[in-house]
mmCIF file of C-alpha atoms and ligand atoms in Angstrom:
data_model
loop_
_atom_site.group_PDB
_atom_site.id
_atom_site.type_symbol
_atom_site.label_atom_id
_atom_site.label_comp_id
_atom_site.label_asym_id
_atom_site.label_seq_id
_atom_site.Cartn_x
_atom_site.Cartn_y
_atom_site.Cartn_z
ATOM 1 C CA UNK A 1 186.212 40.583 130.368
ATOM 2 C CA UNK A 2 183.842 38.926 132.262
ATOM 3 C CA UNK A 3 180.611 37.179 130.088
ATOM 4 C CA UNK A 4 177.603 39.204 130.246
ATOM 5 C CA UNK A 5 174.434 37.634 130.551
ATOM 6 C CA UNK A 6 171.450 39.812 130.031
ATOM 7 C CA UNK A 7 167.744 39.724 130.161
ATOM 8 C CA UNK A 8 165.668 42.040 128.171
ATOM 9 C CA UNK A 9 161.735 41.455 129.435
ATOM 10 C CA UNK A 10 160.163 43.585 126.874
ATOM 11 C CA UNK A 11 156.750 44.354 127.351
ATOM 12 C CA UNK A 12 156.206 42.544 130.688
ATOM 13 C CA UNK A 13 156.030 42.494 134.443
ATOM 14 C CA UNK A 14 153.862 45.075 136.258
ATOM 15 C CA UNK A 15 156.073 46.943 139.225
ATOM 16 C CA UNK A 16 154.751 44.173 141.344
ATOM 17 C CA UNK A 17 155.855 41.169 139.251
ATOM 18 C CA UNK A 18 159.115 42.595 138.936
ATOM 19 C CA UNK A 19 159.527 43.134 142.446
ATOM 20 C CA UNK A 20 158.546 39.334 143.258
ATOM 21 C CA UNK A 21 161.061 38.288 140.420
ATOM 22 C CA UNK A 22 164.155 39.976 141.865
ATOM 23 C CA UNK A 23 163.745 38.733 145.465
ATOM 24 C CA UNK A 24 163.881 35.479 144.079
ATOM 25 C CA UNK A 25 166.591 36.008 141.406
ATOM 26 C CA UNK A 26 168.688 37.898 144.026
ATOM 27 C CA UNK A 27 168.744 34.783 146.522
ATOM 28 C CA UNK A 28 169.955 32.234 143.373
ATOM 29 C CA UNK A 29 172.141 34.446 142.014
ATOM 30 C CA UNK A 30 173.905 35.980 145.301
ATOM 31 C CA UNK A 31 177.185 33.850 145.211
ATOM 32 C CA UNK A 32 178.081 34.075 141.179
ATOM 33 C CA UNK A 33 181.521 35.751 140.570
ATOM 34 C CA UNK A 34 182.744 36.373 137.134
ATOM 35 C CA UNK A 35 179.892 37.167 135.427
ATOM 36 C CA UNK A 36 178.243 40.012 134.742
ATOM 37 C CA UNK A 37 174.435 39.823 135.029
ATOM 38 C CA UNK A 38 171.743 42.558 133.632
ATOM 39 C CA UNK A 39 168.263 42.829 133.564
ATOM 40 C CA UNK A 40 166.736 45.294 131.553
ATOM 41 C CA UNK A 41 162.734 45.892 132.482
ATOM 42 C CA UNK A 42 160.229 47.995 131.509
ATOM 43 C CA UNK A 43 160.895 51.979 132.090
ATOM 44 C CA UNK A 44 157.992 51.533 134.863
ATOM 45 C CA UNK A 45 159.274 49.084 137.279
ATOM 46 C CA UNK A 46 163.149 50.472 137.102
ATOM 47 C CA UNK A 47 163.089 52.151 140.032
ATOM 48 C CA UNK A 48 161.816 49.751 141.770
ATOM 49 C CA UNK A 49 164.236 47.254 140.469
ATOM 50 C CA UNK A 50 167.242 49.586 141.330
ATOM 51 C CA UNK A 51 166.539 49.670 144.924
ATOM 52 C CA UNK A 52 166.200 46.271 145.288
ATOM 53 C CA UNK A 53 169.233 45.551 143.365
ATOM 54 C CA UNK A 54 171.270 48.234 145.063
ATOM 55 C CA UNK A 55 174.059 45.617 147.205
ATOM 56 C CA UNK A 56 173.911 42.496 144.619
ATOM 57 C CA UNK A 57 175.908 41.184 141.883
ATOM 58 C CA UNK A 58 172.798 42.044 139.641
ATOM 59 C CA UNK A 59 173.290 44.955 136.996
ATOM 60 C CA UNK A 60 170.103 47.204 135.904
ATOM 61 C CA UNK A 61 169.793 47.742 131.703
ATOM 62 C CA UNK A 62 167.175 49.825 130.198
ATOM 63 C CA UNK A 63 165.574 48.411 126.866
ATOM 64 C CA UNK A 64 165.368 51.667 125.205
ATOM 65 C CA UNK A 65 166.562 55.135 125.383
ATOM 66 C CA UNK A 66 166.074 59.027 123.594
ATOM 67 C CA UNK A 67 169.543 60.932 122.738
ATOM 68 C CA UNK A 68 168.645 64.142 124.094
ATOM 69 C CA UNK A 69 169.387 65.457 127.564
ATOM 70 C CA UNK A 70 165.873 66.666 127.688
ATOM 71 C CA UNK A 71 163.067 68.760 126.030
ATOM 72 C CA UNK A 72 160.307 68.466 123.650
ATOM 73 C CA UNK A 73 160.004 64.747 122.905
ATOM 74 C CA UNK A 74 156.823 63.377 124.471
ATOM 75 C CA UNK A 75 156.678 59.537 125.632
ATOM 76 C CA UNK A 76 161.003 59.489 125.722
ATOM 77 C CA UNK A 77 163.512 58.842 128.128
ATOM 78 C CA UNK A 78 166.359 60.506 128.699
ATOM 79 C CA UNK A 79 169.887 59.251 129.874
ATOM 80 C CA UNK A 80 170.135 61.119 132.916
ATOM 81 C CA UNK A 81 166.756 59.908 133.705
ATOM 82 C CA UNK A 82 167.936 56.529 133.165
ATOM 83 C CA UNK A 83 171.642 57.228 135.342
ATOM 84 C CA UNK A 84 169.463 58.633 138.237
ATOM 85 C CA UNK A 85 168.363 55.143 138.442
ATOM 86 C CA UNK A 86 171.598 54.122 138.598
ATOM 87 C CA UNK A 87 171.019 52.280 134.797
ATOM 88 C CA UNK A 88 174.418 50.597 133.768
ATOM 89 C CA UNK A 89 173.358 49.404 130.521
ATOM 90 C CA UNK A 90 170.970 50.335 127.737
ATOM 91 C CA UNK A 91 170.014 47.792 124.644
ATOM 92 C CA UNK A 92 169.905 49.581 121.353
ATOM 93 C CA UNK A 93 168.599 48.977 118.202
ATOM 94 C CA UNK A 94 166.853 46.134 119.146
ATOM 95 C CA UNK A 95 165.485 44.305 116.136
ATOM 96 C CA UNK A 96 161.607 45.411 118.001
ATOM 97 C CA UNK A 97 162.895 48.995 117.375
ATOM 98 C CA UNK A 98 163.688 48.445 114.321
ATOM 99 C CA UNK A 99 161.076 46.531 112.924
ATOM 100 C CA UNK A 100 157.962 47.595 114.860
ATOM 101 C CA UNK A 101 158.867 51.035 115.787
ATOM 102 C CA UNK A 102 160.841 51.941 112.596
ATOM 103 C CA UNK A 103 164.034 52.585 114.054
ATOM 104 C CA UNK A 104 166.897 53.471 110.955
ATOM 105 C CA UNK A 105 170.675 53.286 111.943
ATOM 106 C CA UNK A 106 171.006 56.588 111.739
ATOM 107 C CA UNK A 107 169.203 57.663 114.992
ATOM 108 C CA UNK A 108 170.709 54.308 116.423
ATOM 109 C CA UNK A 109 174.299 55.938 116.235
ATOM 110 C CA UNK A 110 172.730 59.274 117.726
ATOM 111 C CA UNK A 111 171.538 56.871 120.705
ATOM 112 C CA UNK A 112 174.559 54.927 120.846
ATOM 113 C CA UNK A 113 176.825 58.695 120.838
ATOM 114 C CA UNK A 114 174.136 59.585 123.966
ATOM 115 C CA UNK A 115 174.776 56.320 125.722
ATOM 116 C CA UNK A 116 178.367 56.558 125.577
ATOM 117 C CA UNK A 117 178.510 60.420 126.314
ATOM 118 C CA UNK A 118 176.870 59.923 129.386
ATOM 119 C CA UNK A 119 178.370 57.182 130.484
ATOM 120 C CA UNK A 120 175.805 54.332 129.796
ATOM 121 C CA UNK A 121 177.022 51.221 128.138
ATOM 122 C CA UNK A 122 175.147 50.513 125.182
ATOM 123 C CA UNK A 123 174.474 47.033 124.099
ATOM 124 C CA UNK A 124 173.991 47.538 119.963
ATOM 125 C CA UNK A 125 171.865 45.174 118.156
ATOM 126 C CA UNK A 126 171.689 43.630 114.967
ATOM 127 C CA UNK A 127 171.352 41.122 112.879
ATOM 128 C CA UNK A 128 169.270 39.706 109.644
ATOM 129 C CA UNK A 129 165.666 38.716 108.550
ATOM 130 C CA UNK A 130 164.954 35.861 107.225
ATOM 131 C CA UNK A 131 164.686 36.684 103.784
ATOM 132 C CA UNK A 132 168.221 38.568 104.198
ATOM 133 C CA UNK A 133 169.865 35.496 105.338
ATOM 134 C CA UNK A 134 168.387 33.523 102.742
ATOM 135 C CA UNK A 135 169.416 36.238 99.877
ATOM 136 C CA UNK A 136 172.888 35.527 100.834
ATOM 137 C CA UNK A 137 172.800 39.176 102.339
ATOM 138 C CA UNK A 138 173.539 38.263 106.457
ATOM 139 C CA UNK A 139 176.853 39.526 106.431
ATOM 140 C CA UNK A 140 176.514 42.823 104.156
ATOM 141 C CA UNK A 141 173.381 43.441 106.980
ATOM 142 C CA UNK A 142 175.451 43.820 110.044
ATOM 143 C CA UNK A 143 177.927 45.002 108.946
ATOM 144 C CA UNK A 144 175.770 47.965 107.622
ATOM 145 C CA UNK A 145 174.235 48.050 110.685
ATOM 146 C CA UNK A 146 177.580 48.203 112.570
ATOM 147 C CA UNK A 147 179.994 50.153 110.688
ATOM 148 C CA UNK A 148 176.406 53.099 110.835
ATOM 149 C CA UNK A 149 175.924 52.175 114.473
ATOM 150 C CA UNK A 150 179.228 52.946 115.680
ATOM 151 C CA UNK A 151 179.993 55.506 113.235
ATOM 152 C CA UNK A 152 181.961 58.396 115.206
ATOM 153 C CA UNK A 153 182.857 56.202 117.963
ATOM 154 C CA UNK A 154 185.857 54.667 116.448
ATOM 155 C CA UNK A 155 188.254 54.709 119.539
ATOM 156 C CA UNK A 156 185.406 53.634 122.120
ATOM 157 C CA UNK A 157 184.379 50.658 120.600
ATOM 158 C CA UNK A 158 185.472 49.194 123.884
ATOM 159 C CA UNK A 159 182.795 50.875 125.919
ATOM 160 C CA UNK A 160 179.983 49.357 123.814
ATOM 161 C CA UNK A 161 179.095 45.601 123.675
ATOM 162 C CA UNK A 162 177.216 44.343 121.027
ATOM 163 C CA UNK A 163 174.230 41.760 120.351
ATOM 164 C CA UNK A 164 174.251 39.492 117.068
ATOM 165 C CA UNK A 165 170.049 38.532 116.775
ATOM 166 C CA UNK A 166 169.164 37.191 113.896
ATOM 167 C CA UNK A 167 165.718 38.098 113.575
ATOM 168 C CA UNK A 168 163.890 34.679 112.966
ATOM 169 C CA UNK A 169 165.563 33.367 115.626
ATOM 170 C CA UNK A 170 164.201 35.746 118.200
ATOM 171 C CA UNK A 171 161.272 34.845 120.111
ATOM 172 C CA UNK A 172 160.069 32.043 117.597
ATOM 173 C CA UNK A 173 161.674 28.935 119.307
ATOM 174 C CA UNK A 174 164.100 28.698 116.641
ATOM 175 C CA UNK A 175 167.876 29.669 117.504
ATOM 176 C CA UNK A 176 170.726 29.806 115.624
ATOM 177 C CA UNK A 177 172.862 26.249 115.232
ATOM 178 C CA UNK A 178 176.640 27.220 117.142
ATOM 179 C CA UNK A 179 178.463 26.968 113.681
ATOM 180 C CA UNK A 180 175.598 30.064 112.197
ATOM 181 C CA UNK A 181 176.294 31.836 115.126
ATOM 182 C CA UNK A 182 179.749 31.087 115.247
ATOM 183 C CA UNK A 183 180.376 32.435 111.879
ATOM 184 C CA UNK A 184 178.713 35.876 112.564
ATOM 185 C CA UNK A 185 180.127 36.160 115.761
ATOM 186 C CA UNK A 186 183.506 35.920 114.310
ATOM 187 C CA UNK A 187 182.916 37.981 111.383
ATOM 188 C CA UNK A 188 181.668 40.618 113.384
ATOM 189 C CA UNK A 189 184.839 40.426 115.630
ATOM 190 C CA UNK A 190 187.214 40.983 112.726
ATOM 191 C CA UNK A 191 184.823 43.811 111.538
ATOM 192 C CA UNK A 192 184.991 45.482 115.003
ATOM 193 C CA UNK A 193 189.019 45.154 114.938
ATOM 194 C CA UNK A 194 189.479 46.373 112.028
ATOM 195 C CA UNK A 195 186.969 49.589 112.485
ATOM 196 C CA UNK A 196 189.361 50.132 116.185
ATOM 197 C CA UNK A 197 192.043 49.565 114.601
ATOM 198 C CA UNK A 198 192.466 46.573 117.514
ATOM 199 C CA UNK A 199 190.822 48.188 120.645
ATOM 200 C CA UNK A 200 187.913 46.033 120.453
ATOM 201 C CA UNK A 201 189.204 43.684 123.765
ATOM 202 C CA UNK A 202 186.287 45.338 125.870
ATOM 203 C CA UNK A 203 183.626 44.788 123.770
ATOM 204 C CA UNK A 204 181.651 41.184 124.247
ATOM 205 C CA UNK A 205 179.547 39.424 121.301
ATOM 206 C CA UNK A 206 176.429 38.632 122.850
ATOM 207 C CA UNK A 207 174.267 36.508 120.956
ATOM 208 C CA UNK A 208 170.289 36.583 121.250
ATOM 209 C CA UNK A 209 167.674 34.805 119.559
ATOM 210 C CA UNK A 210 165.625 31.802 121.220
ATOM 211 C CA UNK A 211 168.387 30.944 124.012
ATOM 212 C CA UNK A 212 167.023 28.990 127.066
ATOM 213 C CA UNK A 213 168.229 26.572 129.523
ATOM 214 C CA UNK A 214 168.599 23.667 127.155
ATOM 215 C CA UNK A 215 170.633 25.079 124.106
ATOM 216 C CA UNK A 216 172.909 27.594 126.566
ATOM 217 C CA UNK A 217 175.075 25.180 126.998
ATOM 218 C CA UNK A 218 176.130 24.117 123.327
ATOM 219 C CA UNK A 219 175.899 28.172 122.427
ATOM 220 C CA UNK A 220 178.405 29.367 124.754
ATOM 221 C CA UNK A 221 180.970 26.731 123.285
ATOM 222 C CA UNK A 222 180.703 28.791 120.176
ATOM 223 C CA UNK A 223 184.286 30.729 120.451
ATOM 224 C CA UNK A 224 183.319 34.480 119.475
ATOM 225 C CA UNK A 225 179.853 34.090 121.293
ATOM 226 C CA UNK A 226 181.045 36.125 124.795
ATOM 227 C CA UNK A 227 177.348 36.242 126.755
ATOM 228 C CA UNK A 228 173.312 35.986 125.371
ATOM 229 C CA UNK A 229 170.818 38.413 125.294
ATOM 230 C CA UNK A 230 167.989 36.292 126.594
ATOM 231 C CA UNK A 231 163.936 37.566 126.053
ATOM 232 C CA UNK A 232 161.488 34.892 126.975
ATOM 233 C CA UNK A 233 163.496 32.356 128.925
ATOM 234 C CA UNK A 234 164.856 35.218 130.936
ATOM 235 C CA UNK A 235 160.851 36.005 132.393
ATOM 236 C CA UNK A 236 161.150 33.192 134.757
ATOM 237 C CA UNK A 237 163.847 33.581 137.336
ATOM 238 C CA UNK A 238 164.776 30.022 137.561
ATOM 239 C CA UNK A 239 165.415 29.467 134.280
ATOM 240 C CA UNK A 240 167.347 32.522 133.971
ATOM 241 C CA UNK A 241 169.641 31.349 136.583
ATOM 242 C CA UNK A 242 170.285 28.128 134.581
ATOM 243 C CA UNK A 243 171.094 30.107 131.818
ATOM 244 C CA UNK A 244 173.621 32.144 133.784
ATOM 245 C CA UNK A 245 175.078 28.620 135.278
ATOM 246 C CA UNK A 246 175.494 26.693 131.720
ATOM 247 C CA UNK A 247 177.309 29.780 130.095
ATOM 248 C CA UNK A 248 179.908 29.669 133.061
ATOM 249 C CA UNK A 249 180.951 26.181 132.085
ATOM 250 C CA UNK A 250 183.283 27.206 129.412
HETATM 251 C C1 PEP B 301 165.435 39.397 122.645
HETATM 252 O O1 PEP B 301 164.411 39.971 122.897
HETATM 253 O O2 PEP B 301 166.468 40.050 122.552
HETATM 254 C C2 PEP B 301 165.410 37.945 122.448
HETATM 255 C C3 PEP B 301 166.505 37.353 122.060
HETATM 256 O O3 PEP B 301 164.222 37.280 122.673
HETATM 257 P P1 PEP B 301 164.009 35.673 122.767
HETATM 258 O O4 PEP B 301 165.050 35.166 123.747
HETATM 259 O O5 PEP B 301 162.621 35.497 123.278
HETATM 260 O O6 PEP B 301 164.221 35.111 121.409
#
């Protein structure tokens, strides 16, 4: 499997931003092979995005997304709303959702079942607080939030790609040294073999938290750490692009 590389913009970019973005990215980006490439923006410039993306290398991901077909859920978004945009990949669980919104594993899975039901590849996150990491606890954590996240979907773990972001680490400048992400990146790889009982070889370990042009480099040498989920550093296309380019050295 190729790396994936993925940029989640959160909160930001109007349609027009976004637009301006992409026909730059597009251009620097046009002649990469073997890698897969996402961006993920907000629900209001995705169709916008799509089009422009249509004949490129670049892959659309949607930050967030409702289980249910349709019906009675004011402010959600459905799935097929999100494949009528031709959305490839959807980040959930992020640690925002969790933390901010209030987002339990339980309705994670249900999102995760939705994604994969309907053909969208979900891109799970987890990962530990602060205080969790430093009560020992970073392990017992994810794998909580795994083993509930994928519950049911034993024999498609393949289809689903996971992110490893410790919380502290995510937009606060401070990411994870290679050997702390290397050590949850390969526990989380045994723990995913073990729950597929070995048909895990589809599913990359993204890690997230604080990556950006100058620390890519040394992350991606990590062995278990297969792609990044990038927030900040992804908002500007140029150092994006860099990011892409130093995780295709290995
Ligand atoms: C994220 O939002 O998933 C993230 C990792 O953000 P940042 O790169 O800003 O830490």
């Amino acid at each position: 499997m190729a790396y994936l590389i993925a940029a989640n913009w959160k909160m930001n970019k109007t349609v027009a931003e976004s637009i301006d973005y992409i026909k730059t990215f597009k251009e620097l980006v046009r002649d990469l092979k073997d890698v897969d490439i996402m961006i993920a923006p907000s629900f209001t410039a995705l169709s916008s995005v799509s089009s422009l993306i249509s004949d490129t290398n670049i892959n659309l991901g949607a930050q967030n997304m409702f289980y249910a077909e349709k019906g009675a859920y004011t402010g959600e978004i459905s799935p097929i709303m999100l494949k009528e945009l031709n959305v490839k990949y959807v980040i959930l669980g992020h640690s925002e959702r969790r933390h901010i919104f209030g987002e339990k594993d339980e309705l994670i899975n249900k999102k995760v079942h939705a994604a994969i039901e309907f053909g969208l590849r979900p891109i799970l996150c987890v990962g530990e607080t602060l205080e969790e990491r430093e009560l020992g606890k970073t392990k017992s954590v994810v794998e909580r939030q795994i083993r509930s996240g994928i519950a049911g979907l034993e024999k498609e773990v393949s289809s689903i790609d996971i992110a490893y972001e410790p919380v502290w680490a995510i937009g606060t400048g401070v990411n994870a040294t290679v050997e702390q992400a290397q050590e949850v990146h390969q526990f989380i790889r045994n723990l995913i073999h073990d729950i597929s009982k070995g048909n895990d070889k589809g599913t990359r370990i993204l890690y997230g938290g604080s990556v950006n042009e100058k620390n890519a480099s040394e992350l991606i040498k990590a062995k278990d750490v297969e792609g990044f989920l990038v927030g900040t550093a992804s908002l500007d296309p140029k150092k994006f692009y860099e990011i892409i380019l130093k995780s295709m050295e290995v």
